[in-house]
Tab-separated table of C-alpha atoms and ligand atoms in Angstrom:
chain	number	residue	atom	x	y	z
A	6	UNK	CA	-7.726	12.083	34.484
A	7	UNK	CA	-4.363	10.598	35.476
A	8	UNK	CA	-3.953	8.237	32.501
A	9	UNK	CA	-5.208	10.715	29.838
A	10	UNK	CA	-2.275	11.997	27.701
A	11	UNK	CA	-1.867	15.610	28.806
A	12	UNK	CA	-0.166	18.570	27.089
A	13	UNK	CA	1.117	16.483	24.193
A	14	UNK	CA	2.968	17.713	21.103
A	15	UNK	CA	0.988	18.299	17.923
A	16	UNK	CA	2.129	15.092	16.210
A	17	UNK	CA	1.138	12.981	19.212
A	18	UNK	CA	-2.244	14.711	19.397
A	19	UNK	CA	-2.787	14.110	15.666
A	20	UNK	CA	-1.785	10.451	15.947
A	21	UNK	CA	-4.114	9.899	18.902
A	22	UNK	CA	-7.066	11.495	17.103
A	23	UNK	CA	-6.319	9.658	13.851
A	24	UNK	CA	-6.486	6.343	15.712
A	25	UNK	CA	-10.266	6.973	15.853
A	26	UNK	CA	-10.947	8.090	12.269
A	27	UNK	CA	-14.306	8.762	10.680
A	28	UNK	CA	-15.655	5.863	8.640
A	29	UNK	CA	-16.976	7.397	5.457
A	30	UNK	CA	-18.901	5.242	2.986
A	31	UNK	CA	-18.606	5.468	-0.768
A	32	UNK	CA	-21.164	7.189	-2.950
A	33	UNK	CA	-21.152	7.766	-6.702
A	34	UNK	CA	-21.441	11.365	-7.905
A	35	UNK	CA	-21.730	12.705	-11.431
A	36	UNK	CA	-18.708	14.523	-12.809
A	37	UNK	CA	-20.686	17.770	-12.598
A	38	UNK	CA	-20.789	17.400	-8.809
A	39	UNK	CA	-17.314	15.950	-8.330
A	40	UNK	CA	-15.185	19.064	-7.856
A	41	UNK	CA	-13.209	18.883	-4.605
A	42	UNK	CA	-14.529	15.432	-3.692
A	43	UNK	CA	-12.102	12.698	-2.650
A	44	UNK	CA	-11.981	9.474	-4.649
A	45	UNK	CA	-12.613	6.410	-2.465
A	46	UNK	CA	-11.596	3.663	-4.930
A	47	UNK	CA	-8.938	3.452	-7.631
A	48	UNK	CA	-10.178	4.564	-11.048
A	49	UNK	CA	-8.852	2.628	-14.051
A	50	UNK	CA	-9.274	3.760	-17.626
A	51	UNK	CA	-12.009	2.047	-19.615
A	52	UNK	CA	-10.321	2.988	-22.899
A	53	UNK	CA	-6.974	3.649	-24.500
A	54	UNK	CA	-6.114	7.354	-24.638
A	55	UNK	CA	-6.072	8.151	-27.460
A	56	UNK	CA	-8.277	5.287	-28.624
A	57	UNK	CA	-6.732	5.363	-32.160
A	58	UNK	CA	-3.768	6.952	-33.961
A	59	UNK	CA	-4.758	10.489	-34.918
A	60	UNK	CA	-3.349	13.785	-36.111
A	61	UNK	CA	-2.184	16.459	-33.662
A	62	UNK	CA	-2.384	19.145	-36.370
A	63	UNK	CA	-4.532	20.498	-39.171
A	64	UNK	CA	-2.479	19.684	-42.275
A	65	UNK	CA	-1.615	16.790	-44.561
A	66	UNK	CA	-0.830	13.128	-43.891
A	67	UNK	CA	1.463	11.178	-46.223
A	68	UNK	CA	4.407	8.806	-46.340
A	69	UNK	CA	7.462	10.295	-44.717
A	70	UNK	CA	9.634	8.858	-47.480
A	71	UNK	CA	7.759	11.068	-49.995
A	72	UNK	CA	8.795	14.264	-48.189
A	73	UNK	CA	12.544	13.866	-47.833
A	74	UNK	CA	13.514	16.369	-50.564
A	75	UNK	CA	11.158	19.337	-50.274
A	76	UNK	CA	9.402	20.899	-52.016
A	77	UNK	CA	7.426	17.788	-52.999
A	78	UNK	CA	4.080	17.738	-54.760
A	79	UNK	CA	1.573	14.988	-53.873
A	80	UNK	CA	-1.970	14.317	-55.069
A	81	UNK	CA	-4.790	14.799	-52.545
A	82	UNK	CA	-7.008	11.716	-52.383
A	83	UNK	CA	-9.354	12.503	-49.458
A	84	UNK	CA	-10.162	14.806	-46.552
A	85	UNK	CA	-10.597	13.497	-42.990
A	86	UNK	CA	-12.011	15.360	-40.048
A	87	UNK	CA	-12.370	14.451	-36.377
A	88	UNK	CA	-15.281	12.076	-35.797
A	89	UNK	CA	-15.597	11.081	-39.476
A	90	UNK	CA	-17.222	7.689	-39.781
A	91	UNK	CA	-16.291	7.265	-43.451
A	92	UNK	CA	-13.887	4.453	-44.192
A	93	UNK	CA	-10.500	5.894	-44.878
A	94	UNK	CA	-8.654	4.977	-48.037
A	95	UNK	CA	-5.174	3.576	-47.575
A	96	UNK	CA	-2.500	5.926	-48.870
A	97	UNK	CA	-0.094	4.996	-51.622
A	98	UNK	CA	3.157	6.622	-52.738
A	99	UNK	CA	2.919	10.282	-53.831
A	100	UNK	CA	-0.517	10.596	-52.246
A	101	UNK	CA	-1.670	12.844	-49.411
A	102	UNK	CA	-4.741	13.126	-47.201
A	103	UNK	CA	-5.992	16.479	-46.005
A	104	UNK	CA	-6.415	15.887	-42.242
A	105	UNK	CA	-7.835	17.849	-39.291
A	106	UNK	CA	-6.725	17.700	-35.655
A	107	UNK	CA	-8.147	14.578	-33.998
A	108	UNK	CA	-8.973	12.805	-37.290
A	109	UNK	CA	-7.790	9.181	-37.597
A	110	UNK	CA	-4.551	8.571	-39.459
A	111	UNK	CA	-5.239	6.939	-42.838
A	112	UNK	CA	-3.609	3.517	-43.187
A	113	UNK	CA	-0.191	3.816	-44.835
A	114	UNK	CA	0.501	7.391	-43.718
A	115	UNK	CA	3.291	7.839	-41.184
A	116	UNK	CA	3.842	11.588	-41.134
A	117	UNK	CA	2.080	14.938	-40.888
A	118	UNK	CA	2.916	18.438	-42.083
A	119	UNK	CA	0.942	21.357	-40.602
A	120	UNK	CA	-1.148	23.374	-43.046
A	121	UNK	CA	1.110	26.447	-42.672
A	122	UNK	CA	3.932	24.499	-44.361
A	123	UNK	CA	1.805	23.272	-47.282
A	124	UNK	CA	0.594	24.930	-50.521
A	125	UNK	CA	-2.587	23.617	-52.123
A	126	UNK	CA	-3.007	23.962	-55.899
A	127	UNK	CA	-5.788	26.220	-57.176
A	128	UNK	CA	-7.952	23.301	-58.263
A	129	UNK	CA	-7.460	21.633	-54.873
A	130	UNK	CA	-6.140	18.363	-56.273
A	131	UNK	CA	-2.498	18.703	-55.285
A	132	UNK	CA	-0.432	19.803	-52.301
A	133	UNK	CA	3.175	20.959	-52.259
A	134	UNK	CA	4.992	20.123	-49.031
A	135	UNK	CA	7.481	22.895	-48.248
A	136	UNK	CA	9.338	20.894	-45.594
A	137	UNK	CA	9.862	17.299	-44.530
A	138	UNK	CA	7.037	15.544	-42.672
A	139	UNK	CA	6.840	15.447	-38.867
A	140	UNK	CA	6.124	11.923	-37.601
A	141	UNK	CA	5.777	13.240	-34.026
A	142	UNK	CA	2.551	15.019	-34.973
A	143	UNK	CA	0.849	11.637	-34.892
A	144	UNK	CA	-0.781	10.935	-31.527
A	145	UNK	CA	-0.370	7.200	-31.039
A	146	UNK	CA	-3.124	4.933	-29.704
A	147	UNK	CA	-2.663	4.479	-25.924
A	148	UNK	CA	0.311	6.828	-25.668
A	149	UNK	CA	-1.276	8.666	-22.699
A	150	UNK	CA	-3.126	5.780	-21.048
A	151	UNK	CA	-3.697	2.126	-21.836
A	152	UNK	CA	-7.101	0.617	-20.981
A	153	UNK	CA	-6.860	-0.742	-17.429
A	154	UNK	CA	-4.254	1.794	-16.273
A	155	UNK	CA	-5.125	3.246	-12.842
A	156	UNK	CA	-4.712	6.984	-13.390
A	157	UNK	CA	-6.482	8.175	-10.233
A	158	UNK	CA	-5.900	6.401	-6.949
A	159	UNK	CA	-8.107	6.344	-3.856
A	160	UNK	CA	-7.511	9.377	-1.627
A	161	UNK	CA	-7.084	11.720	-4.605
A	162	UNK	CA	-8.884	15.074	-4.441
A	163	UNK	CA	-10.704	15.791	-7.693
A	164	UNK	CA	-9.378	18.951	-9.322
A	165	UNK	CA	-10.749	20.250	-12.633
A	166	UNK	CA	-8.001	18.436	-14.596
A	167	UNK	CA	-8.673	15.176	-12.751
A	168	UNK	CA	-12.430	15.454	-13.370
A	169	UNK	CA	-11.644	15.887	-17.069
A	170	UNK	CA	-9.402	12.828	-16.900
A	171	UNK	CA	-12.277	10.758	-15.421
A	172	UNK	CA	-14.345	11.714	-18.464
A	173	UNK	CA	-11.451	10.828	-20.807
A	174	UNK	CA	-11.339	7.409	-19.136
A	175	UNK	CA	-15.061	6.905	-19.754
A	176	UNK	CA	-16.429	7.352	-16.218
A	177	UNK	CA	-19.703	9.369	-16.076
A	178	UNK	CA	-19.859	8.994	-12.285
A	179	UNK	CA	-17.069	8.461	-9.801
A	180	UNK	CA	-16.808	6.769	-6.380
A	181	UNK	CA	-16.085	9.334	-3.668
A	182	UNK	CA	-16.171	9.421	0.125
A	183	UNK	CA	-19.509	10.567	1.481
A	184	UNK	CA	-19.361	13.986	3.077
A	185	UNK	CA	-19.257	13.829	6.857
A	186	UNK	CA	-21.929	15.666	8.854
A	187	UNK	CA	-20.004	17.726	11.361
A	188	UNK	CA	-21.776	19.277	14.334
A	189	UNK	CA	-20.596	22.680	15.531
A	190	UNK	CA	-21.527	23.709	19.031
A	191	UNK	CA	-20.437	26.952	20.656
A	192	UNK	CA	-20.612	27.167	24.416
A	193	UNK	CA	-20.828	30.227	26.631
A	194	UNK	CA	-23.390	32.267	28.576
A	195	UNK	CA	-21.952	35.457	27.049
A	196	UNK	CA	-22.647	34.561	23.399
A	197	UNK	CA	-25.322	36.248	21.279
A	198	UNK	CA	-26.283	35.639	17.650
A	199	UNK	CA	-24.742	38.354	15.421
A	200	UNK	CA	-27.031	41.385	15.155
A	201	UNK	CA	-29.044	40.682	18.305
A	202	UNK	CA	-29.039	43.319	21.016
A	203	UNK	CA	-26.037	42.889	23.303
A	204	UNK	CA	-26.667	43.154	27.044
A	205	UNK	CA	-23.757	44.228	29.258
A	206	UNK	CA	-20.797	41.824	29.083
A	207	UNK	CA	-22.147	39.878	26.130
A	208	UNK	CA	-20.363	39.378	22.765
A	209	UNK	CA	-21.323	38.122	19.339
A	210	UNK	CA	-20.789	34.429	18.767
A	211	UNK	CA	-18.296	34.010	15.911
A	212	UNK	CA	-16.611	30.639	16.232
A	213	UNK	CA	-19.427	28.517	14.819
A	214	UNK	CA	-19.510	30.591	11.622
A	215	UNK	CA	-15.771	30.402	11.082
A	216	UNK	CA	-15.718	26.689	11.869
A	217	UNK	CA	-18.642	26.025	9.520
A	218	UNK	CA	-16.638	27.698	6.747
A	219	UNK	CA	-13.628	25.550	7.541
A	220	UNK	CA	-15.760	22.381	7.517
A	221	UNK	CA	-17.153	23.293	4.105
A	222	UNK	CA	-13.701	24.197	2.798
A	223	UNK	CA	-12.660	20.661	3.796
A	224	UNK	CA	-15.545	19.321	1.690
A	225	UNK	CA	-17.918	18.294	4.483
A	226	UNK	CA	-21.344	19.379	5.722
A	227	UNK	CA	-21.488	21.719	8.692
A	228	UNK	CA	-24.463	21.468	11.060
A	229	UNK	CA	-24.394	24.599	13.206
A	230	UNK	CA	-26.353	24.293	16.459
A	231	UNK	CA	-27.441	27.349	18.463
A	232	UNK	CA	-24.894	28.327	21.111
A	233	UNK	CA	-25.438	26.487	24.382
A	234	UNK	CA	-25.330	28.029	27.843
A	235	UNK	CA	-22.683	27.009	30.371
A	236	UNK	CA	-24.702	24.286	32.076
A	237	UNK	CA	-24.008	20.576	32.352
A	238	UNK	CA	-27.623	19.653	31.604
A	239	UNK	CA	-27.952	21.873	28.534
A	240	UNK	CA	-24.614	20.674	27.223
A	241	UNK	CA	-25.429	16.998	27.804
A	242	UNK	CA	-28.704	17.361	25.951
A	243	UNK	CA	-27.090	19.034	22.955
A	244	UNK	CA	-24.141	16.629	22.835
A	245	UNK	CA	-26.594	13.709	22.835
A	246	UNK	CA	-28.558	15.260	19.984
A	247	UNK	CA	-25.494	16.241	17.946
A	248	UNK	CA	-23.738	12.900	18.384
A	249	UNK	CA	-26.897	11.094	17.249
A	250	UNK	CA	-27.310	13.351	14.208
A	251	UNK	CA	-23.701	13.799	13.071
A	252	UNK	CA	-20.479	11.875	12.399
A	253	UNK	CA	-18.199	14.239	14.317
A	254	UNK	CA	-18.763	16.941	16.934
A	255	UNK	CA	-16.745	20.151	17.232
A	256	UNK	CA	-17.348	22.228	20.320
A	257	UNK	CA	-15.797	25.600	21.036
A	258	UNK	CA	-15.113	27.062	24.442
A	259	UNK	CA	-15.239	25.511	27.869
A	260	UNK	CA	-12.172	23.268	27.608
A	261	UNK	CA	-9.753	25.172	29.833
A	262	UNK	CA	-9.211	25.032	33.579
A	263	UNK	CA	-11.951	27.501	34.576
A	264	UNK	CA	-14.863	26.579	36.827
A	265	UNK	CA	-17.270	27.161	33.928
A	266	UNK	CA	-15.333	24.979	31.468
A	267	UNK	CA	-18.089	22.419	31.202
A	268	UNK	CA	-17.016	20.712	27.979
A	269	UNK	CA	-13.875	19.460	29.699
A	270	UNK	CA	-15.852	18.622	32.840
A	271	UNK	CA	-18.616	16.669	31.101
A	272	UNK	CA	-16.104	14.806	28.909
A	273	UNK	CA	-14.127	13.881	32.037
A	274	UNK	CA	-17.148	12.710	33.955
A	275	UNK	CA	-19.383	11.225	31.263
A	276	UNK	CA	-17.338	10.977	28.057
A	277	UNK	CA	-14.052	9.404	27.080
A	278	UNK	CA	-11.067	11.772	26.677
A	279	UNK	CA	-8.141	10.572	24.523
A	280	UNK	CA	-5.949	13.619	25.082
A	281	UNK	CA	-6.232	17.047	26.642
A	282	UNK	CA	-4.057	20.077	25.896
A	283	UNK	CA	-1.559	20.376	23.066
A	284	UNK	CA	1.827	22.118	22.899
A	285	UNK	CA	0.819	24.815	20.419
A	286	UNK	CA	0.415	28.547	20.887
A	287	UNK	CA	-2.189	29.840	20.421
A	288	UNK	CA	-4.575	26.973	20.928
A	289	UNK	CA	-3.191	24.859	23.765
A	290	UNK	CA	-6.510	23.905	25.469
A	291	UNK	CA	-8.102	21.375	23.047
A	292	UNK	CA	-9.244	17.882	23.844
A	293	UNK	CA	-10.247	14.929	21.704
A	294	UNK	CA	-12.359	11.987	22.713
A	295	UNK	CA	-15.644	10.202	22.251
A	296	UNK	CA	-19.109	11.248	23.314
A	297	UNK	CA	-21.383	8.188	23.073
A	298	UNK	CA	-19.032	6.674	20.441
A	299	UNK	CA	-18.983	9.835	18.309
A	300	UNK	CA	-15.553	11.480	17.935
A	301	UNK	CA	-15.432	14.965	19.448
A	302	UNK	CA	-12.895	17.765	19.302
A	303	UNK	CA	-13.221	20.294	22.118
A	304	UNK	CA	-11.754	23.428	20.542
A	305	UNK	CA	-10.760	26.524	22.486
A	306	UNK	CA	-13.221	29.398	22.795
A	307	UNK	CA	-10.839	32.161	21.808
A	308	UNK	CA	-11.708	32.861	18.179
A	309	UNK	CA	-8.176	32.894	16.716
A	310	UNK	CA	-7.354	29.736	18.670
A	311	UNK	CA	-10.379	27.822	17.399
A	312	UNK	CA	-9.321	28.563	13.790
A	313	UNK	CA	-5.711	27.641	14.425
A	314	UNK	CA	-6.636	24.373	16.126
A	315	UNK	CA	-8.961	23.438	13.281
A	316	UNK	CA	-6.183	24.067	10.768
A	317	UNK	CA	-3.514	22.211	12.725
A	318	UNK	CA	-5.487	19.333	14.237
A	319	UNK	CA	-8.924	18.839	12.699
A	320	UNK	CA	-7.667	19.259	9.112
A	321	UNK	CA	-5.112	16.418	9.360
A	322	UNK	CA	-7.740	14.280	11.102
A	323	UNK	CA	-10.273	14.787	8.304
A	324	UNK	CA	-7.612	14.227	5.651
A	325	UNK	CA	-6.553	10.973	7.320
A	326	UNK	CA	-10.204	9.856	7.345
A	327	UNK	CA	-10.196	10.286	3.537
A	328	UNK	CA	-6.882	8.463	2.904
A	329	UNK	CA	-5.004	11.758	2.665
A	330	UNK	CA	-7.534	13.602	0.469
A	331	UNK	CA	-8.985	17.082	0.942
A	332	UNK	CA	-7.281	20.466	0.678
A	333	UNK	CA	-3.544	20.017	1.141
A	334	UNK	CA	-1.855	22.568	3.401
A	335	UNK	CA	1.019	24.178	1.494
A	336	UNK	CA	4.205	24.972	3.380
A	337	UNK	CA	7.052	27.263	2.490
A	338	UNK	CA	10.184	28.734	4.018
A	339	UNK	CA	9.843	32.413	4.916
A	340	UNK	CA	12.262	34.989	6.228
A	341	UNK	CA	11.014	37.022	9.164
A	342	UNK	CA	10.820	40.720	8.303
A	343	UNK	CA	10.345	41.592	11.964
A	344	UNK	CA	10.795	39.990	15.380
A	345	UNK	CA	8.113	37.448	16.309
A	346	UNK	CA	7.544	35.854	19.678
A	347	UNK	CA	8.536	32.188	19.860
A	348	UNK	CA	7.791	29.858	22.744
A	349	UNK	CA	10.007	27.725	24.954
A	350	UNK	CA	7.617	24.736	25.131
A	351	UNK	CA	5.125	25.098	22.296
A	352	UNK	CA	5.026	25.254	18.507
A	353	UNK	CA	4.395	28.990	17.937
A	354	UNK	CA	1.803	29.558	15.209
A	355	UNK	CA	2.077	33.299	14.650
A	356	UNK	CA	-0.282	34.912	12.167
A	357	UNK	CA	1.674	36.409	9.286
A	358	UNK	CA	1.262	38.055	5.931
A	359	UNK	CA	3.729	36.868	3.318
A	360	UNK	CA	5.216	39.255	0.754
A	361	UNK	CA	6.370	37.248	-2.257
A	362	UNK	CA	7.264	40.225	-4.450
A	363	UNK	CA	10.990	40.241	-3.618
A	364	UNK	CA	13.831	37.739	-3.786
A	365	UNK	CA	12.610	35.672	-0.820
A	366	UNK	CA	9.171	35.343	0.795
A	367	UNK	CA	9.106	37.806	3.692
A	368	UNK	CA	6.859	37.308	6.728
A	369	UNK	CA	5.268	40.162	8.680
A	370	UNK	CA	3.158	39.869	11.794
A	371	UNK	CA	-0.532	40.653	11.225
A	372	UNK	CA	-0.441	42.727	14.397
A	373	UNK	CA	-1.517	41.897	17.915
A	374	UNK	CA	-1.319	38.131	18.300
A	375	UNK	CA	-3.877	37.894	21.102
A	376	UNK	CA	-5.870	34.670	20.805
A	377	UNK	CA	-9.095	36.684	20.892
A	378	UNK	CA	-8.071	38.804	17.898
A	379	UNK	CA	-9.911	37.358	14.927
A	380	UNK	CA	-9.039	40.426	12.864
A	381	UNK	CA	-5.393	39.402	12.883
A	382	UNK	CA	-6.448	35.911	11.724
A	383	UNK	CA	-8.658	37.301	8.976
A	384	UNK	CA	-5.782	39.255	7.444
A	385	UNK	CA	-3.232	36.418	7.704
A	386	UNK	CA	-1.800	34.553	4.705
A	387	UNK	CA	-0.144	31.951	6.881
A	388	UNK	CA	0.992	30.689	10.273
A	389	UNK	CA	4.602	30.278	11.345
A	390	UNK	CA	5.764	26.845	12.473
A	391	UNK	CA	8.280	28.050	15.045
A	392	UNK	CA	9.517	25.055	17.008
A	393	UNK	CA	10.135	25.427	20.742
A	394	UNK	CA	13.208	27.577	21.248
A	395	UNK	CA	13.709	28.280	17.514
A	396	UNK	CA	15.164	31.781	16.936
A	397	UNK	CA	12.468	34.132	15.653
A	398	UNK	CA	14.087	37.523	15.185
A	399	UNK	CA	14.138	39.707	12.103
A	400	UNK	CA	16.206	37.929	9.415
A	401	UNK	CA	15.673	34.400	10.798
A	402	UNK	CA	14.045	31.810	8.553
A	403	UNK	CA	11.222	29.478	9.484
A	404	UNK	CA	8.658	27.231	7.898
A	405	UNK	CA	5.133	28.574	7.454
A	406	UNK	CA	1.834	26.954	6.594
A	407	UNK	CA	-0.361	28.799	4.097
A	408	UNK	CA	-3.954	29.462	5.067
B	12	LIG	P1	-13.672	29.808	27.027
B	12	LIG	O1	-12.709	28.855	26.408
B	12	LIG	O2	-15.057	29.317	27.027
B	12	LIG	O3	-13.179	30.245	28.373
B	12	LIG	O4	-13.638	31.094	26.104
B	12	LIG	C1	-12.452	31.838	25.930
B	12	LIG	C2	-12.760	33.181	25.328
B	12	LIG	O5	-13.314	33.020	24.041
B	12	LIG	C3	-13.771	33.999	26.103
B	12	LIG	O6	-13.389	35.339	26.060
B	12	LIG	C4	-15.065	33.780	25.371
B	12	LIG	O7	-15.970	34.847	25.528
B	12	LIG	C5	-14.587	33.672	23.943
B	12	LIG	N1	-15.473	32.817	23.159
B	12	LIG	C6	-15.854	31.573	23.501
B	12	LIG	N2	-16.676	31.063	22.580
B	12	LIG	C7	-16.816	31.991	21.613
B	12	LIG	C8	-17.546	32.059	20.409
B	12	LIG	N3	-18.266	31.011	19.995
B	12	LIG	N4	-17.462	33.164	19.664
B	12	LIG	C9	-16.710	34.209	20.085
B	12	LIG	N5	-15.984	34.211	21.215
B	12	LIG	C10	-16.050	33.124	21.988
B	13	LIG	MG1	-16.733	29.807	27.988
């Protein structure tokens, strides 16, 4: 173990893990299935947006020079609506075209007046413009995008607006990173499937369910294996299976210093550890390494810790594997509404609720911060990022990460 980086800060741990990223291939998905996926290649527009000059308003199109001294009466020569295939007549002086939003501008016209500012004669042959024309109500060909413009770069997470933009650019399917298959293995003799009868000193297994949710929230596929007993042979067998079936393995439990901490032991003896222990609280026990060439995070067993470590370590790793894509953790400055416990050596990630109803965001503890207390994780809006030694009394400010 001597040369393995030990008890490293969070940035060092992240950098070490990110040096062994996942290699995710590209697949094409339809726009209907693209929400939340991460684009793996730049996407350039196939068309100009808009493809032709068109009206931004329902109203009339005419020559601006005909409208300079309102009211002005012009004769109506045609009506154009969006998608009309008819050939449009060029406009002459003192002529107007009735035009709908999205309809092509008739040649010769250089101005629009919305319908509310126009009066049409009873026989429908003439229009009186009550004000001057508005040239800016013409949407010019290519004013948003020119064909060939790269509007979405690789590593972008597809939001609803970006999916719409892909359609605007003429892409029915888009290249995205394939979802990783991520194995989740809980370890511990004391763990029972929720709802089963508990024998003395047993508890319900919760980490794999929480971690599976986090994996899916990151846009990947969770493969939850049944909890494994604390035995080297059982663990070896399951690690072999999971590393063959999946791209990444997450274990929980068994990475501390205890005699039954077999994940650490088996990784030391038969795997390849890249770091062990990180300066964060809660969540200092994790390790990262390779099991038979498959990257593996050994997460702590304590339920709040396993969540925190996923958020702080596995999330940046998965984002780095997708060129920065995936849900982006939002940070904000909060003022502490009560005293929180900092830490002399570690980044203190206290679970907080954040009240944004007043002048500043105020942070309150979610209660007991024990690393086994999942209830205080479930009610949290965020985690503090209290650096070692940073003051953390009522009234102090600190950065927080939103959950
Ligand atoms: P360990 O890291 O294996 O020593 O586990 C630390 C604590 O977390 C112990 O109290 C375990 O019972 C608990 N724990 C470990 N794994 C899980 C799990 N999958 N679900 C719920 N609690 C767990
Ligand atoms: Mg254990």
